Every structure is written in structure tokens, then in C-alpha cells.
């Protein structure tokens, strides 16, 4: 994935969500990578999608970013690997 894009991620449960569904809390290890704070997995479903948005700054280089999903006192993480675009894109201000 390159900086300055929005893509979809997927939460996958090992069994269907209970009657009222569940809310999974998401976080990113890098402030230039934004994920939805909370994602609901609907009752009876095993997946839910969420947005991952990356912002480009002046010093954006290749990076590995940890996306963590938390529910019921347990955490699962995956690494998202980012690389610079070959053609410079829009630069968002830092801060």
C-alpha cells in the first residue's frame, strides 16, 4: 500500500457475533495512519469492514504500521506495510 490512500480492512471472528453484535476497538501505531475507532460486527456475522486512511507528510518513507483490534480483553495485531508513491502526491500538513 502507498501513502495518501484509503483502503478497507476486514475484521474476522472465529465464530458468529452474539445476539447484540460486538464492538471491536481499533488502533494504529502511527499517527499518519488512521483507522475507525470502533467497528461493529453485527449479530450472527463473522466479518466487518473498516477504513484505513494513510496521510502523506514531508518525510514519508517506507514503514510498517501495527493495526490492533481489541475486544473482550484480547488483542490481535497485523502489520500494514507502506511505501512511498513513485510520483509525489498531495502533502498534508503535519500537526
PDB file of C-alpha atoms in Angstrom:
ATOM      1  CA  UNK A   1       0.000   0.000   0.000  1.00  0.00           C
ATOM      2  CA  UNK A   2       1.197   3.517  -0.669  1.00  0.00           C
ATOM      3  CA  UNK A   3       0.872   6.635   1.485  1.00  0.00           C
ATOM      4  CA  UNK A   4      -2.007   9.013   0.763  1.00  0.00           C
ATOM      5  CA  UNK A   5      -4.690   6.373   0.119  1.00  0.00           C
ATOM      6  CA  UNK A   6      -7.749   4.920   1.806  1.00  0.00           C
ATOM      7  CA  UNK A   7      -8.367   1.169   1.726  1.00  0.00           C
ATOM      8  CA  UNK A   8     -10.622  -1.296   3.524  1.00  0.00           C
ATOM      9  CA  UNK A   9      -9.554  -3.708   6.224  1.00  0.00           C
ATOM     10  CA  UNK A  10     -11.558  -6.679   7.473  1.00  0.00           C
ATOM     11  CA  UNK A  11     -12.181  -7.962  10.988  1.00  0.00           C
ATOM     12  CA  UNK A  12     -12.735 -11.727  11.062  1.00  0.00           C
ATOM     13  CA  UNK A  13     -14.181 -13.517  14.076  1.00  0.00           C
ATOM     14  CA  UNK A  14     -13.661 -17.211  14.755  1.00  0.00           C
ATOM     15  CA  UNK A  15     -17.407 -17.616  15.448  1.00  0.00           C
ATOM     16  CA  UNK A  16     -20.528 -15.547  14.723  1.00  0.00           C
ATOM     17  CA  UNK A  17     -21.120 -12.429  16.826  1.00  0.00           C
ATOM     18  CA  UNK A  18     -23.735 -12.837  19.599  1.00  0.00           C
ATOM     19  CA  UNK A  19     -27.332 -11.581  19.524  1.00  0.00           C
ATOM     20  CA  UNK A  20     -26.485  -7.884  20.001  1.00  0.00           C
ATOM     21  CA  UNK A  21     -23.294  -7.954  17.927  1.00  0.00           C
ATOM     22  CA  UNK A  22     -19.940  -6.802  19.257  1.00  0.00           C
ATOM     23  CA  UNK A  23     -17.888  -3.614  19.030  1.00  0.00           C
ATOM     24  CA  UNK A  24     -14.193  -4.033  18.237  1.00  0.00           C
ATOM     25  CA  UNK A  25     -11.840  -1.184  19.138  1.00  0.00           C
ATOM     26  CA  UNK A  26      -9.122  -0.419  16.568  1.00  0.00           C
ATOM     27  CA  UNK A  27      -5.849   1.477  16.863  1.00  0.00           C
ATOM     28  CA  UNK A  28      -2.812   2.326  14.748  1.00  0.00           C
ATOM     29  CA  UNK A  29       0.817   2.558  15.859  1.00  0.00           C
ATOM     30  CA  UNK A  30       1.451   5.521  13.527  1.00  0.00           C
ATOM     31  CA  UNK A  31      -0.380   8.879  13.708  1.00  0.00           C
ATOM     32  CA  UNK A  32      -0.183   9.154   9.897  1.00  0.00           C
ATOM     33  CA  UNK A  33      -2.370   6.032   9.595  1.00  0.00           C
ATOM     34  CA  UNK A  34      -5.955   6.439  10.737  1.00  0.00           C
ATOM     35  CA  UNK A  35      -8.416   3.619  11.433  1.00  0.00           C
ATOM     36  CA  UNK A  36     -12.014   3.789  12.588  1.00  0.00           C
ATOM     37  CA  UNK A  37     -12.013   3.842  16.382  1.00  0.00           C
ATOM     38  CA  UNK A  38     -14.856   1.336  16.814  1.00  0.00           C
ATOM     39  CA  UNK A  39     -16.261  -1.202  14.365  1.00  0.00           C
ATOM     40  CA  UNK A  40     -19.458  -3.168  14.969  1.00  0.00           C
ATOM     41  CA  UNK A  41     -19.715  -6.793  13.901  1.00  0.00           C
ATOM     42  CA  UNK A  42     -23.450  -7.409  13.515  1.00  0.00           C
ATOM     43  CA  UNK A  43     -25.247 -10.277  15.233  1.00  0.00           C
ATOM     44  CA  UNK A  44     -24.659 -13.617  13.525  1.00  0.00           C
ATOM     45  CA  UNK A  45     -21.867 -12.233  11.308  1.00  0.00           C
ATOM     46  CA  UNK A  46     -18.193 -13.171  11.391  1.00  0.00           C
ATOM     47  CA  UNK A  47     -16.763 -10.187   9.478  1.00  0.00           C
ATOM     48  CA  UNK A  48     -16.943  -6.400   9.350  1.00  0.00           C
ATOM     49  CA  UNK A  49     -15.032  -3.942   7.193  1.00  0.00           C
ATOM     50  CA  UNK A  50     -13.356  -0.716   8.259  1.00  0.00           C
ATOM     51  CA  UNK A  51     -11.444   2.150   6.612  1.00  0.00           C
ATOM     52  CA  UNK A  52      -7.683   2.600   6.838  1.00  0.00           C
ATOM     53  CA  UNK A  53      -6.553   6.061   5.723  1.00  0.00           C
ATOM     54  CA  UNK A  54      -2.910   6.979   5.252  1.00  0.00           C
ATOM     55  CA  UNK A  55      -1.708  10.577   5.153  1.00  0.00           C
ATOM     56  CA  UNK A  56       1.437  11.691   3.426  1.00  0.00           C
ATOM     57  CA  UNK A  57       3.857  14.052   5.178  1.00  0.00           C
ATOM     58  CA  UNK A  58       7.073  15.690   4.009  1.00  0.00           C
ATOM     59  CA  UNK A  59       9.211  12.824   5.332  1.00  0.00           C
ATOM     60  CA  UNK A  60       7.021   9.840   4.469  1.00  0.00           C
ATOM     61  CA  UNK A  61       9.183   6.786   3.822  1.00  0.00           C
ATOM     62  CA  UNK A  62       8.560   3.062   3.771  1.00  0.00           C
ATOM     63  CA  UNK A  63       7.077   1.955   7.078  1.00  0.00           C
ATOM     64  CA  UNK A  64       5.497  -0.952   8.890  1.00  0.00           C
ATOM     65  CA  UNK A  65       2.435   0.060  10.898  1.00  0.00           C
ATOM     66  CA  UNK A  66       0.737  -2.117  13.502  1.00  0.00           C
ATOM     67  CA  UNK A  67      -3.091  -2.143  13.357  1.00  0.00           C
ATOM     68  CA  UNK A  68      -4.543  -3.582  16.573  1.00  0.00           C
ATOM     69  CA  UNK A  69      -8.087  -4.852  17.165  1.00  0.00           C
ATOM     70  CA  UNK A  70      -9.262  -5.215  20.789  1.00  0.00           C
ATOM     71  CA  UNK A  71     -12.320  -6.969  22.195  1.00  0.00           C
ATOM     72  CA  UNK A  72     -13.091  -8.734  25.460  1.00  0.00           C
ATOM     73  CA  UNK A  73      -9.636  -8.104  26.918  1.00  0.00           C
ATOM     74  CA  UNK A  74      -7.866  -9.703  23.942  1.00  0.00           C
ATOM     75  CA  UNK A  75      -5.820  -8.023  21.223  1.00  0.00           C
ATOM     76  CA  UNK A  76      -4.926  -9.115  17.696  1.00  0.00           C
ATOM     77  CA  UNK A  77      -2.473  -7.155  15.555  1.00  0.00           C
ATOM     78  CA  UNK A  78      -1.460  -7.162  11.923  1.00  0.00           C
ATOM     79  CA  UNK A  79       1.309  -5.285  10.164  1.00  0.00           C
ATOM     80  CA  UNK A  80       0.464  -2.940   7.296  1.00  0.00           C
ATOM     81  CA  UNK A  81       3.462  -2.234   5.066  1.00  0.00           C
ATOM     82  CA  UNK A  82       3.558   1.174   3.411  1.00  0.00           C
ATOM     83  CA  UNK A  83       5.816   2.518   0.708  1.00  0.00           C
ATOM     84  CA  UNK A  84       6.222   5.933  -0.918  1.00  0.00           C
ATOM     85  CA  UNK A  85       4.479   6.672  -4.202  1.00  0.00           C
ATOM     86  CA  UNK A  86       6.740   6.857  -7.243  1.00  0.00           C
ATOM     87  CA  UNK A  87       5.108  10.154  -8.214  1.00  0.00           C
ATOM     88  CA  UNK A  88       4.786  12.658  -5.351  1.00  0.00           C
ATOM     89  CA  UNK A  89       1.188  13.182  -4.299  1.00  0.00           C
ATOM     90  CA  UNK A  90      -0.537  15.777  -2.198  1.00  0.00           C
ATOM     91  CA  UNK A  91       1.230  16.554   1.063  1.00  0.00           C
ATOM     92  CA  UNK A  92      -0.935  17.093   4.134  1.00  0.00           C
ATOM     93  CA  UNK A  93       0.280  19.437   6.867  1.00  0.00           C
ATOM     94  CA  UNK A  94       1.644  17.821   9.985  1.00  0.00           C
ATOM     95  CA  UNK A  95       0.154  18.530  13.361  1.00  0.00           C
TER      96      UNK A  95
END
